[in-house]
Tab-separated table of C-alpha atoms in Angstrom:
chain	number	residue	atom	x	y	z
A	29	MET	CA	-16.086	-10.217	-32.301
A	30	ALA	CA	-13.875	-12.423	-34.738
A	31	GLY	CA	-10.303	-11.269	-34.826
A	32	ASP	CA	-10.845	-8.964	-31.740
A	33	THR	CA	-10.740	-10.470	-28.330
A	34	LEU	CA	-11.950	-13.807	-29.120
A	35	LYS	CA	-9.597	-16.551	-27.896
A	36	VAL	CA	-10.527	-19.697	-29.824
A	37	TYR	CA	-7.573	-21.732	-30.776
A	38	GLY	CA	-7.221	-25.355	-31.833
A	39	ASN	CA	-8.058	-26.636	-28.557
A	40	ALA	CA	-11.354	-24.724	-28.510
A	41	ALA	CA	-11.952	-25.909	-32.072
A	42	ARG	CA	-11.526	-29.506	-30.853
A	43	ASN	CA	-13.763	-28.724	-28.014
A	44	THR	CA	-16.365	-27.346	-30.327
A	45	ALA	CA	-16.327	-30.338	-32.329
A	46	GLN	CA	-16.555	-32.424	-29.301
A	47	GLY	CA	-19.497	-30.338	-28.253
A	48	LEU	CA	-21.121	-30.756	-31.569
A	49	ILE	CA	-20.881	-34.400	-31.109
A	50	ASP	CA	-22.370	-34.126	-27.757
A	51	ILE	CA	-25.217	-32.178	-29.045
A	52	ALA	CA	-25.929	-34.744	-31.635
A	53	ILE	CA	-25.817	-37.520	-29.030
A	54	GLU	CA	-28.060	-35.456	-26.826
A	55	ALA	CA	-30.325	-34.980	-29.617
A	56	ALA	CA	-30.513	-38.664	-30.353
A	57	ALA	CA	-30.969	-39.495	-26.732
A	58	THR	CA	-33.811	-37.064	-26.271
A	59	ASN	CA	-35.267	-37.968	-29.550
A	60	ASN	CA	-35.714	-34.434	-30.552
A	61	PRO	CA	-36.737	-34.539	-34.234
A	62	HIS	CA	-35.298	-31.174	-35.005
A	63	LEU	CA	-31.790	-31.978	-33.900
A	64	LYS	CA	-31.683	-35.656	-34.695
A	65	ALA	CA	-31.403	-34.843	-38.253
A	66	ALA	CA	-28.621	-32.137	-37.837
A	67	SER	CA	-25.040	-32.961	-38.115
A	68	PRO	CA	-21.993	-30.776	-38.205
A	69	ILE	CA	-20.167	-29.831	-41.279
A	70	ILE	CA	-17.041	-27.588	-41.498
A	71	LYS	CA	-18.043	-24.880	-43.675
A	72	GLU	CA	-14.953	-22.661	-43.295
A	73	LYS	CA	-11.629	-23.757	-42.020
A	74	THR	CA	-10.272	-20.887	-40.268
A	75	GLU	CA	-8.705	-19.930	-36.887
A	76	LEU	CA	-12.228	-18.976	-35.786
A	77	PRO	CA	-14.239	-21.844	-36.981
A	78	ARG	CA	-17.652	-21.510	-38.245
A	79	PHE	CA	-20.044	-24.443	-38.675
A	80	GLU	CA	-23.080	-25.013	-40.709
A	81	TYR	CA	-25.736	-27.431	-39.685
A	82	GLN	CA	-28.060	-28.900	-42.159
A	83	SER	CA	-31.519	-29.537	-40.823
A	84	GLU	CA	-33.363	-32.058	-42.805
A	85	MET	CA	-36.597	-31.136	-41.146
A	86	TYR	CA	-36.408	-27.466	-42.121
A	87	ASN	CA	-34.310	-27.778	-45.152
A	88	ARG	CA	-32.305	-25.041	-44.331
A	89	ASP	CA	-28.988	-24.003	-42.673
A	90	ILE	CA	-28.246	-23.326	-39.104
A	91	THR	CA	-25.176	-21.318	-38.557
A	92	GLY	CA	-23.102	-22.254	-35.624
A	93	LYS	CA	-21.149	-19.521	-34.091
A	94	VAL	CA	-18.029	-19.854	-31.891
A	95	ASN	CA	-17.408	-17.621	-29.134
A	96	LYS	CA	-15.650	-17.692	-25.799
A	97	ASP	CA	-18.874	-18.974	-24.137
A	98	GLY	CA	-19.258	-21.839	-26.628
A	99	ILE	CA	-20.999	-22.513	-29.837
A	100	THR	CA	-24.402	-21.223	-30.104
A	101	LEU	CA	-26.817	-22.635	-32.615
A	102	GLY	CA	-29.204	-20.058	-34.089
A	103	LYS	CA	-32.862	-20.521	-33.912
A	104	VAL	CA	-34.267	-21.907	-37.070
A	105	ALA	CA	-37.856	-22.001	-36.022
A	106	GLU	CA	-40.124	-21.290	-33.275
A	107	THR	CA	-40.192	-24.943	-32.421
A	108	ALA	CA	-36.363	-25.343	-32.624
A	109	VAL	CA	-34.306	-25.209	-29.536
A	110	GLU	CA	-31.175	-22.971	-28.911
A	111	LEU	CA	-28.323	-25.053	-27.663
A	112	SER	CA	-24.805	-24.055	-26.579
A	113	ALA	CA	-21.805	-26.177	-25.751
A	114	PRO	CA	-19.064	-25.078	-23.682
A	115	VAL	CA	-15.559	-24.328	-24.984
A	116	ILE	CA	-13.224	-24.439	-22.226
A	117	GLY	CA	-9.869	-22.892	-22.417
A	118	GLY	CA	-6.481	-24.526	-21.729
A	119	LYS	CA	-5.849	-28.119	-22.464
A	120	VAL	CA	-8.416	-29.821	-24.445
A	121	SER	CA	-10.001	-33.095	-23.804
A	122	THR	CA	-8.341	-35.596	-26.016
A	123	ALA	CA	-11.308	-37.881	-25.674
A	124	VAL	CA	-12.542	-37.124	-29.244
A	125	LYS	CA	-15.079	-39.891	-29.885
A	126	THR	CA	-14.296	-42.157	-32.618
A	127	PRO	CA	-16.875	-43.344	-35.190
A	128	GLU	CA	-16.891	-46.681	-33.365
A	129	THR	CA	-17.697	-45.155	-30.030
A	130	LEU	CA	-20.384	-43.070	-31.483
A	131	GLN	CA	-21.919	-46.110	-33.114
A	132	SER	CA	-21.629	-48.212	-29.962
A	133	LEU	CA	-23.506	-45.478	-28.158
A	134	GLY	CA	-26.186	-45.683	-30.759
A	135	ALA	CA	-26.137	-42.071	-31.020
A	136	LEU	CA	-26.291	-41.582	-34.774
A	137	PRO	CA	-26.915	-43.407	-37.999
A	138	ASN	CA	-23.720	-44.595	-39.542
A	139	ALA	CA	-23.480	-42.010	-42.283
A	140	LYS	CA	-23.977	-39.317	-39.735
A	141	VAL	CA	-21.405	-40.815	-37.464
A	142	ARG	CA	-18.871	-40.738	-40.386
A	143	GLN	CA	-19.867	-37.159	-41.217
A	144	THR	CA	-19.307	-36.052	-37.670
A	145	ALA	CA	-15.998	-37.923	-37.260
A	146	ASN	CA	-14.787	-36.326	-40.466
A	147	ALA	CA	-15.558	-32.971	-39.135
A	148	VAL	CA	-13.668	-33.668	-36.047
A	149	GLU	CA	-10.631	-34.916	-38.038
A	150	ASN	CA	-10.798	-31.918	-40.356
A	151	ILE	CA	-10.523	-29.537	-37.432
A	152	ILE	CA	-7.730	-31.471	-35.776
A	153	SER	CA	-5.641	-31.891	-38.945
A	154	ASP	CA	-6.173	-28.263	-40.051
A	155	PRO	CA	-2.791	-26.705	-40.368
A	156	ILE	CA	-3.976	-23.263	-39.035
A	157	LEU	CA	-5.775	-24.735	-36.301
A	158	ALA	CA	-2.852	-26.947	-35.429
A	159	LYS	CA	-0.536	-23.999	-35.458
A	160	SER	CA	-2.902	-21.956	-33.056
A	161	ASP	CA	-3.342	-25.078	-31.115
A	162	ASP	CA	0.355	-24.950	-30.312
A	163	ILE	CA	0.146	-21.330	-29.243
A	164	ALA	CA	-2.713	-22.229	-27.017
A	165	SER	CA	-1.438	-25.200	-25.337
A	166	LYS	CA	2.370	-24.351	-25.092
A	167	PRO	CA	3.235	-23.196	-21.596
A	168	VAL	CA	4.339	-19.491	-21.415
A	169	GLN	CA	6.917	-20.334	-18.932
A	170	THR	CA	7.838	-23.012	-16.374
A	171	ILE	CA	8.275	-22.092	-12.769
A	172	LYS	CA	9.918	-24.787	-10.621
A	173	ASN	CA	8.610	-25.802	-7.358
A	174	LYS	CA	11.392	-24.938	-4.950
A	175	PHE	CA	10.439	-27.754	-2.569
A	176	PRO	CA	9.305	-30.631	-4.867
A	177	ASP	CA	10.085	-33.215	-2.234
A	178	GLU	CA	8.171	-31.831	0.654
A	179	PRO	CA	5.216	-33.984	1.785
A	180	MET	CA	1.876	-32.938	0.462
A	181	PRO	CA	0.092	-30.518	2.891
A	182	THR	CA	-3.093	-31.796	4.472
A	183	ALA	CA	-6.269	-30.149	5.321
A	184	VAL	CA	-5.963	-30.933	9.003
A	185	THR	CA	-2.293	-30.102	9.759
A	186	ASP	CA	-1.536	-27.607	7.020
A	187	LYS	CA	-4.968	-26.011	6.322
A	188	ALA	CA	-4.577	-27.036	2.765
A	189	LYS	CA	-7.644	-27.001	0.467
A	190	ILE	CA	-8.435	-27.147	-3.290
A	191	ILE	CA	-11.504	-25.070	-4.036
A	192	GLY	CA	-11.458	-26.349	-7.669
A	193	VAL	CA	-10.465	-25.898	-11.260
A	194	ALA	CA	-11.735	-22.649	-12.438
A	195	GLU	CA	-14.040	-22.319	-15.423
A	196	ILE	CA	-13.789	-19.093	-17.264
A	197	VAL	CA	-17.100	-17.740	-18.320
A	198	GLU	CA	-17.288	-14.282	-19.919
A	199	GLY	CA	-13.926	-13.408	-18.391
A	200	LYS	CA	-15.047	-14.397	-14.808
A	201	ILE	CA	-14.242	-17.242	-12.719
A	202	LYS	CA	-16.688	-19.972	-11.844
A	203	VAL	CA	-16.094	-22.916	-9.569
A	204	ASN	CA	-18.133	-25.521	-8.032
A	205	GLY	CA	-18.744	-24.252	-4.587
A	206	GLN	CA	-17.884	-21.240	-2.566
A	207	LEU	CA	-15.311	-18.747	-3.444
A	208	PRO	CA	-13.728	-16.628	-0.748
A	209	ARG	CA	-12.332	-13.142	-1.512
A	210	TYR	CA	-8.641	-14.228	-1.359
A	211	VAL	CA	-7.440	-17.538	-2.772
A	212	ASP	CA	-4.002	-18.985	-3.683
A	213	PHE	CA	-3.881	-20.053	-7.315
A	214	VAL	CA	-1.595	-21.828	-9.764
A	215	VAL	CA	-1.877	-22.122	-13.536
A	216	ASP	CA	-0.448	-25.599	-14.194
A	217	ILE	CA	1.572	-26.745	-17.209
A	218	ASP	CA	-1.492	-27.701	-18.984
A	219	GLY	CA	-3.143	-24.250	-18.489
A	220	LYS	CA	-5.628	-25.252	-15.702
A	221	LEU	CA	-6.256	-22.521	-13.204
A	222	ILE	CA	-6.536	-24.207	-9.779
A	223	LEU	CA	-7.768	-22.310	-6.745
A	224	GLY	CA	-7.448	-23.057	-3.020
A	225	ASN	CA	-5.076	-22.785	-0.164
A	226	LYS	CA	-1.303	-23.812	-0.357
A	227	HIS	CA	0.457	-23.723	-3.649
A	228	HIS	CA	2.348	-27.092	-3.117
A	229	LEU	CA	-1.039	-28.740	-3.122
A	230	LEU	CA	-2.630	-26.825	-5.859
A	231	GLY	CA	0.467	-27.605	-8.068
A	232	ASN	CA	0.638	-31.154	-6.957
A	233	ALA	CA	4.222	-30.473	-6.297
A	234	ASN	CA	5.019	-29.964	-9.914
A	235	ASP	CA	6.195	-27.117	-11.976
A	236	VAL	CA	3.595	-24.540	-12.878
A	237	GLN	CA	3.243	-21.513	-15.210
A	238	ALA	CA	2.105	-19.084	-12.508
A	239	ALA	CA	1.532	-19.158	-8.924
A	240	GLY	CA	0.426	-16.509	-6.459
A	241	ARG	CA	-2.804	-15.068	-4.942
A	242	MET	CA	-5.963	-13.690	-6.275
A	243	LYS	CA	-8.643	-11.392	-5.011
A	244	ILE	CA	-11.888	-12.318	-6.519
A	245	ASN	CA	-15.098	-10.268	-6.352
A	246	ASN	CA	-18.246	-11.647	-7.902
A	247	GLY	CA	-16.133	-13.950	-10.141
A	248	LYS	CA	-13.966	-10.971	-11.464
A	249	VAL	CA	-10.242	-11.095	-10.794
A	250	ALA	CA	-9.786	-7.940	-8.840
A	251	GLU	CA	-6.194	-8.481	-7.854
A	252	ILE	CA	-3.290	-10.912	-8.656
A	253	ASN	CA	0.214	-11.107	-7.291
A	254	ASN	CA	3.102	-13.670	-7.166
A	255	LEU	CA	2.928	-14.415	-3.369
A	256	SER	CA	3.874	-18.173	-3.230
A	257	GLY	CA	6.412	-19.463	-0.915
A	258	HIS	CA	6.845	-22.795	-2.584
A	259	TYR	CA	7.267	-21.332	-6.214
A	260	GLN	CA	8.580	-17.921	-5.449
A	261	PRO	CA	8.129	-16.493	-8.938
A	262	SER	CA	10.830	-14.132	-9.950
A	263	VAL	CA	9.797	-10.687	-10.949
A	264	GLU	CA	10.443	-11.447	-14.551
A	265	GLU	CA	8.259	-14.530	-14.276
A	266	ALA	CA	5.519	-12.597	-12.452
A	267	MET	CA	5.323	-9.984	-15.136
A	268	LYS	CA	4.041	-12.723	-17.475
A	269	PHE	CA	1.230	-13.568	-15.372
A	270	PRO	CA	-1.358	-11.307	-17.010
A	271	GLU	CA	-0.551	-12.837	-20.378
A	272	ILE	CA	-0.951	-16.235	-19.025
A	273	LEU	CA	-4.231	-15.564	-17.300
A	274	ARG	CA	-5.610	-13.732	-20.339
A	275	LYS	CA	-4.788	-16.617	-22.465
A	276	LEU	CA	-7.251	-18.560	-20.263
A	277	GLY	CA	-9.994	-16.121	-21.085
A	278	LEU	CA	-9.947	-14.061	-17.779
A	279	ASP	CA	-10.808	-10.458	-17.955
A	280	LEU	CA	-8.095	-8.484	-16.313
A	281	ASN	CA	-9.266	-5.073	-17.137
A	282	ARG	CA	-8.850	-2.971	-13.954
A	283	THR	CA	-7.271	-5.771	-12.108
A	284	HIS	CA	-4.761	-4.707	-9.572
A	285	PHE	CA	-1.517	-6.283	-10.353
A	286	ARG	CA	1.322	-6.581	-7.717
A	287	VAL	CA	4.666	-8.174	-8.079
A	288	PHE	CA	6.955	-9.055	-5.094
A	289	ALA	CA	10.601	-9.707	-5.045
A	290	PHE	CA	11.798	-12.667	-2.995
A	291	GLU	CA	15.082	-13.063	-1.395
A	292	SER	CA	15.877	-16.592	-0.510
A	293	THR	CA	18.514	-18.399	1.590
A	294	PRO	CA	20.553	-21.042	0.008
A	295	SER	CA	18.053	-23.686	1.373
A	296	GLY	CA	15.182	-21.941	-0.400
A	297	ASN	CA	13.489	-20.448	2.594
A	298	LEU	CA	12.606	-16.809	2.231
A	299	ASN	CA	15.005	-14.550	3.764
A	300	GLY	CA	12.787	-11.878	5.265
A	301	PHE	CA	9.618	-10.556	3.829
A	302	PRO	CA	8.821	-10.381	0.138
A	303	THR	CA	9.122	-6.843	-1.083
A	304	ALA	CA	6.520	-5.192	-3.326
A	305	VAL	CA	8.371	-3.905	-6.410
A	306	HIS	CA	5.615	-3.316	-8.969
A	307	ARG	CA	2.111	-2.402	-9.090
A	308	GLU	CA	-0.415	-1.291	-11.719
A	309	PHE	CA	-4.031	-1.444	-12.605
A	310	LEU	CA	-3.971	-3.609	-15.785
A	311	LYS	CA	-5.888	-2.218	-18.864
B	4	MET	CA	-7.116	-20.213	25.539
B	5	ILE	CA	-8.051	-23.734	24.608
B	6	LEU	CA	-11.690	-22.870	24.200
B	7	GLU	CA	-10.623	-20.084	21.818
B	8	GLU	CA	-8.324	-22.240	19.857
B	9	ASN	CA	-11.080	-25.019	19.586
B	10	LEU	CA	-13.577	-22.592	18.320
B	11	SER	CA	-11.152	-20.976	15.710
B	12	GLN	CA	-10.329	-24.419	14.516
B	13	SER	CA	-13.923	-25.490	14.095
B	14	ILE	CA	-14.975	-22.237	12.281
B	15	TYR	CA	-11.942	-22.640	9.902
B	16	ASN	CA	-12.864	-26.228	9.158
B	17	ALA	CA	-16.299	-25.257	8.006
B	18	TYR	CA	-15.008	-22.226	6.097
B	19	ILE	CA	-15.355	-22.576	2.379
B	20	ASN	CA	-17.026	-26.058	2.728
B	21	GLU	CA	-20.022	-24.672	4.359
B	22	GLY	CA	-19.807	-20.964	3.079
B	23	VAL	CA	-17.738	-17.764	2.940
B	24	GLY	CA	-18.297	-14.163	3.685
B	25	LYS	CA	-20.433	-12.410	6.310
B	26	ASP	CA	-23.391	-14.971	6.170
B	27	PHE	CA	-20.967	-17.891	6.957
B	28	PHE	CA	-19.220	-16.082	9.775
B	29	ALA	CA	-22.623	-14.826	11.194
B	30	LYS	CA	-23.633	-18.417	12.061
B	31	PHE	CA	-20.713	-18.392	14.726
B	32	ALA	CA	-21.321	-15.045	16.203
B	33	ALA	CA	-22.967	-16.165	19.356
B	34	GLU	CA	-20.300	-18.736	20.090
B	35	VAL	CA	-17.565	-16.073	19.462
B	36	ALA	CA	-19.270	-13.717	21.712
B	37	GLU	CA	-18.906	-16.320	24.482
B	38	VAL	CA	-15.086	-16.541	24.441
B	39	ASN	CA	-12.208	-13.996	25.175
B	40	ALA	CA	-12.023	-11.780	21.939
B	41	ILE	CA	-8.312	-11.140	22.241
B	42	GLU	CA	-7.486	-14.684	22.849
B	43	PHE	CA	-9.770	-15.850	20.035
B	44	LEU	CA	-8.124	-13.259	17.608
B	45	VAL	CA	-4.581	-14.373	18.503
B	46	ALA	CA	-5.533	-18.238	18.167
B	47	ASN	CA	-6.594	-17.241	14.512
B	48	PHE	CA	-3.567	-15.011	13.804
B	49	LYS	CA	-1.066	-17.723	14.926
B	50	THR	CA	-2.670	-20.466	13.199
B	51	PHE	CA	-4.214	-19.520	9.960
B	52	ASP	CA	-2.883	-17.203	7.078
B	53	ASP	CA	-3.517	-13.551	6.561
B	54	LYS	CA	-6.209	-14.090	3.864
B	55	TYR	CA	-8.318	-15.916	6.224
B	56	ASN	CA	-7.766	-13.482	9.091
B	57	LEU	CA	-8.632	-10.588	6.993
B	58	GLU	CA	-11.923	-12.113	6.099
B	59	LEU	CA	-12.548	-12.940	9.703
B	60	MET	CA	-11.997	-9.469	10.897
B	61	LEU	CA	-14.143	-7.942	8.132
B	62	CYS	CA	-16.913	-10.424	8.313
B	63	LEU	CA	-17.300	-10.660	11.974
B	64	PRO	CA	-16.449	-7.117	13.249
B	65	GLN	CA	-18.308	-7.439	16.478
B	66	ILE	CA	-15.186	-9.370	17.754
B	67	TRP	CA	-13.325	-6.106	17.668
B	68	ASP	CA	-15.412	-3.154	17.019
B	69	SER	CA	-15.702	-2.047	20.651
B	70	PHE	CA	-11.943	-2.354	21.187
B	71	GLN	CA	-10.373	0.613	22.868
B	72	ILE	CA	-6.568	1.485	22.369
B	73	ASP	CA	-5.725	-0.591	25.465
B	74	ASP	CA	-7.437	-3.613	23.837
B	75	TRP	CA	-5.436	-3.180	20.728
B	76	LEU	CA	-2.272	-2.907	22.621
B	77	GLU	CA	-3.218	-5.974	24.775
B	78	LEU	CA	-3.790	-7.713	21.372
B	79	MET	CA	-0.481	-6.760	20.086
B	80	LYS	CA	1.074	-8.053	23.276
B	81	THR	CA	-0.683	-11.242	23.356
B	82	VAL	CA	0.215	-12.028	19.755
B	83	GLY	CA	3.843	-12.144	21.210
B	84	SER	CA	6.910	-13.114	19.339
B	85	ARG	CA	6.364	-12.828	15.396
B	86	ALA	CA	8.307	-14.732	12.881
B	87	ASN	CA	11.092	-12.732	11.329
B	88	GLN	CA	11.732	-15.208	8.531
B	89	ILE	CA	8.728	-16.251	6.867
B	90	LYS	CA	8.968	-19.895	6.037
B	91	SER	CA	8.788	-21.161	2.425
B	92	PHE	CA	5.197	-22.162	2.808
B	93	GLU	CA	3.657	-19.610	5.084
B	94	PHE	CA	2.222	-16.105	4.968
B	95	ASN	CA	0.845	-15.972	8.388
B	96	GLY	CA	-1.490	-13.813	10.049
B	97	GLU	CA	0.552	-12.572	12.785
B	98	PHE	CA	0.683	-8.823	11.663
B	99	ILE	CA	-3.042	-8.678	11.074
B	100	ASP	CA	-3.497	-6.491	14.194
B	101	VAL	CA	-1.031	-3.777	13.308
B	102	GLN	CA	-1.953	-3.889	9.518
B	103	PHE	CA	-5.757	-3.914	10.205
B	104	LEU	CA	-5.363	-0.826	12.345
B	105	CYS	CA	-3.471	1.074	9.942
B	106	LYS	CA	-5.329	0.008	6.725
B	107	TYR	CA	-8.915	-0.273	7.836
B	108	LEU	CA	-9.198	1.873	10.846
B	109	GLU	CA	-6.553	4.433	9.666
B	110	ILE	CA	-4.981	4.407	13.091
B	111	ASP	CA	-1.338	4.339	13.316
B	112	GLY	CA	-0.976	0.781	14.654
B	113	LEU	CA	2.781	0.775	13.848
B	114	ASP	CA	3.270	3.686	16.198
B	115	LEU	CA	1.281	2.264	18.840
B	116	CYS	CA	3.346	-1.161	18.578
B	117	LEU	CA	6.550	0.650	18.291
B	118	ASN	CA	5.986	2.644	21.297
B	119	TYR	CA	4.412	0.019	23.697
B	120	SER	CA	6.787	-1.065	26.591
B	121	GLN	CA	5.112	-4.586	26.790
B	122	ILE	CA	6.418	-5.411	23.218
B	123	SER	CA	9.883	-6.607	23.000
B	124	LEU	CA	12.437	-4.562	20.833
B	125	GLU	CA	12.999	-7.672	18.729
B	126	ASP	CA	9.371	-7.887	17.953
B	127	LYS	CA	9.068	-4.095	17.208
B	128	GLN	CA	11.972	-4.497	14.654
B	129	ILE	CA	10.210	-7.442	13.006
B	130	VAL	CA	6.925	-5.436	12.797
B	131	LEU	CA	8.764	-2.573	11.207
B	132	GLU	CA	10.539	-4.956	8.612
B	133	TYR	CA	7.083	-6.297	7.795
B	134	ALA	CA	5.509	-2.830	7.374
B	135	LYS	CA	8.367	-1.597	5.231
B	136	ALA	CA	7.992	-4.529	2.881
B	137	ASN	CA	4.231	-4.472	2.738
B	138	VAL	CA	3.431	-0.827	3.106
B	139	PHE	CA	1.049	-1.023	0.195
B	140	ASP	CA	-1.010	-3.400	2.323
B	141	PHE	CA	-1.326	-0.839	5.002
B	142	VAL	CA	-3.534	1.507	3.148
B	143	LYS	CA	-6.773	0.937	1.238
B	144	ASN	CA	-6.645	0.750	-2.497
B	145	THR	CA	-9.251	1.675	-4.968
B	146	LEU	CA	-10.661	-1.922	-4.800
B	147	ASP	CA	-10.727	-1.942	-1.015
B	148	TYR	CA	-12.773	1.443	-1.095
B	149	GLN	CA	-15.076	-0.028	-3.678
B	150	ASP	CA	-15.612	-3.189	-1.571
B	151	LEU	CA	-16.466	-1.247	1.537
B	152	ASP	CA	-18.320	1.775	0.124
B	153	THR	CA	-21.982	0.941	0.043
B	154	GLU	CA	-22.608	4.013	-2.120
B	155	TYR	CA	-20.210	3.092	-4.744
B	156	GLU	CA	-22.001	2.698	-8.105
B	157	ASP	CA	-20.927	-0.620	-9.525
B	158	LEU	CA	-21.527	-0.256	-13.198
B	159	ASN	CA	-19.616	-3.363	-14.279
B	160	ASN	CA	-21.426	-5.733	-11.685
B	161	GLU	CA	-17.888	-6.784	-10.346
B	162	ILE	CA	-18.603	-6.253	-6.663
B	163	ASP	CA	-20.388	-8.457	-4.175
B	164	LYS	CA	-21.656	-5.798	-1.765
B	165	ASN	CA	-22.950	-8.153	0.673
B	166	TYR	CA	-19.613	-9.947	1.356
B	167	TYR	CA	-18.290	-8.001	4.358
B	168	ALA	CA	-20.295	-7.175	7.485
B	169	ILE	CA	-18.768	-3.660	7.873
B	170	ASP	CA	-18.623	-0.549	5.586
B	171	LEU	CA	-16.626	2.573	5.345
B	172	LYS	CA	-19.138	4.581	7.562
B	173	ARG	CA	-18.853	2.372	10.382
B	174	LEU	CA	-14.993	2.099	10.038
B	175	LYS	CA	-14.835	5.817	10.275
B	176	GLU	CA	-16.972	5.790	13.426
B	177	ILE	CA	-14.690	3.420	15.089
B	178	LYS	CA	-11.691	5.424	13.901
B	179	TYR	CA	-12.907	8.690	15.479
B	180	ASN	CA	-13.669	6.857	18.720
B	181	LEU	CA	-10.237	5.546	18.894
B	182	LEU	CA	-8.750	8.928	18.097
B	183	SER	CA	-10.228	10.275	21.312
B	184	ASP	CA	-7.377	8.475	22.974
B	185	THR	CA	-4.426	10.814	22.862
B	186	ARG	CA	-2.096	7.699	22.264
B	187	ALA	CA	-3.794	7.258	18.999
B	188	LYS	CA	-2.853	9.125	15.736
B	189	GLU	CA	-3.892	8.727	12.269
B	190	PHE	CA	-2.038	6.711	9.812
B	191	PRO	CA	-1.619	8.121	6.305
B	192	THR	CA	-4.247	7.044	3.895
B	193	VAL	CA	-2.345	7.801	0.677
B	194	GLU	CA	0.028	5.145	-0.570
B	195	GLU	CA	2.934	7.564	-1.183
B	196	ALA	CA	2.723	9.298	2.088
B	197	ALA	CA	2.481	5.738	3.896
B	198	VAL	CA	5.692	4.789	2.090
B	199	ASP	CA	7.439	7.904	3.101
B	200	TYR	CA	6.250	7.564	6.570
B	201	VAL	CA	7.382	4.109	7.060
B	202	ASN	CA	10.656	4.697	5.438
B	203	GLU	CA	11.245	7.520	7.701
B	204	ILE	CA	10.602	5.367	10.796
B	205	TYR	CA	12.839	2.655	9.270
B	206	ARG	CA	15.614	5.059	8.756
B	207	HIS	CA	15.718	5.748	12.385
B	208	LYS	CA	15.036	2.148	13.504
B	209	GLN	CA	18.257	2.128	15.616
B	210	TYR	CA	16.409	4.478	17.943
B	211	LEU	CA	13.600	2.023	18.603
B	212	GLN	CA	13.313	1.324	22.276
B	213	ILE	CA	11.091	0.259	24.897
B	214	SER	CA	9.489	3.576	25.775
B	215	ARG	CA	5.806	3.671	26.725
């Protein structure tokens, strides 16, 4: 998987480190003897970080593997548990816990706290990861909201709804709640994929990287386009949507991609109907 | 119409929050059966966007599945004037009647609309403009067929077969029933043919008139 379709950059690495800390905290909280003794150590600083866990209980290594679903700790014995921590694409949480925070939580002994914190700092300061972090977090493009000063639409008068921020799991979309077949979407500047109804609300009136509609079937993105009256992505901007969405981890294989051209009046309103100018099934 | 508007509003308000797909809409089937179907559909078309209306049509087909050509014409007439300039923030459902006939029932809703004397010339021109711009949405694509084909083998587990309440077989039955009316004709089912067909009508749009 490494070097192939894996999309783990600096943000993911940070999340991974965060996940390791969380596991350690959970281990401490649950008093699991197998995990209490484990702490993460950076074994290899690469774009696709690998981790080694030292288990004092078993006196052997546990290899942590990073993939798009998270990190998975291999089983070390029948009694050991298998854990995973989510690696969420897009903007990383910057709430990396400091040694002081960890200590205040009573999560780990001092030595382990320091070791864990060092691991996190190593990831963050690693030049390779920092570089890839730039790639991951830098917006591909900025599409302006054509009507930023308009009042925010409401559920009652404008039928506006936010369904949620998508979590990408194995290339598919997951949200807390129900997903209809067709939704409006935006990818904001921070790389969050937000689903619902009414782009002005989804983008919070701000600029975005992508805006349009999606057809979603069983979590798989079946269709995307650039139909958004508030953002009116140009054909050139729309052609970058697959790149933007793939960067989030979405599987767009066989996705029907359609691009519309907008003709606007000087006031920004659409002059007539958007015209379909491009369509393809993505590979 | 107030009854229909209130019902459409209450269904929409519950939509997504309480569910989606055929199981959600089925909860309202009894109430919908009590109101005027055409006025109920128009209340939805005029108020909610095309995404929602398409789902309504495919998840609650009992609203329209017994419609004859006269009912579809009445629906087109009742929709009334349609926006010729989409506002910046709206993609409305005002064209679902014509589009649904063409795409899902493969009946030439465009021809029915353009030749119906009870629809104004201005509205006919707007419908034609819409059809020309969105002709790809007037025919089913591969994904639509997969959605509606109960026999399609979903090797990639990418299709929720239980989402819509109607399948291709039933759509065909309704189509052939409608075709027994001599005013109805088939709409092209291949994209290229649909494009050519709509473009041909568009080229002669100056001849549009109130005829039937």
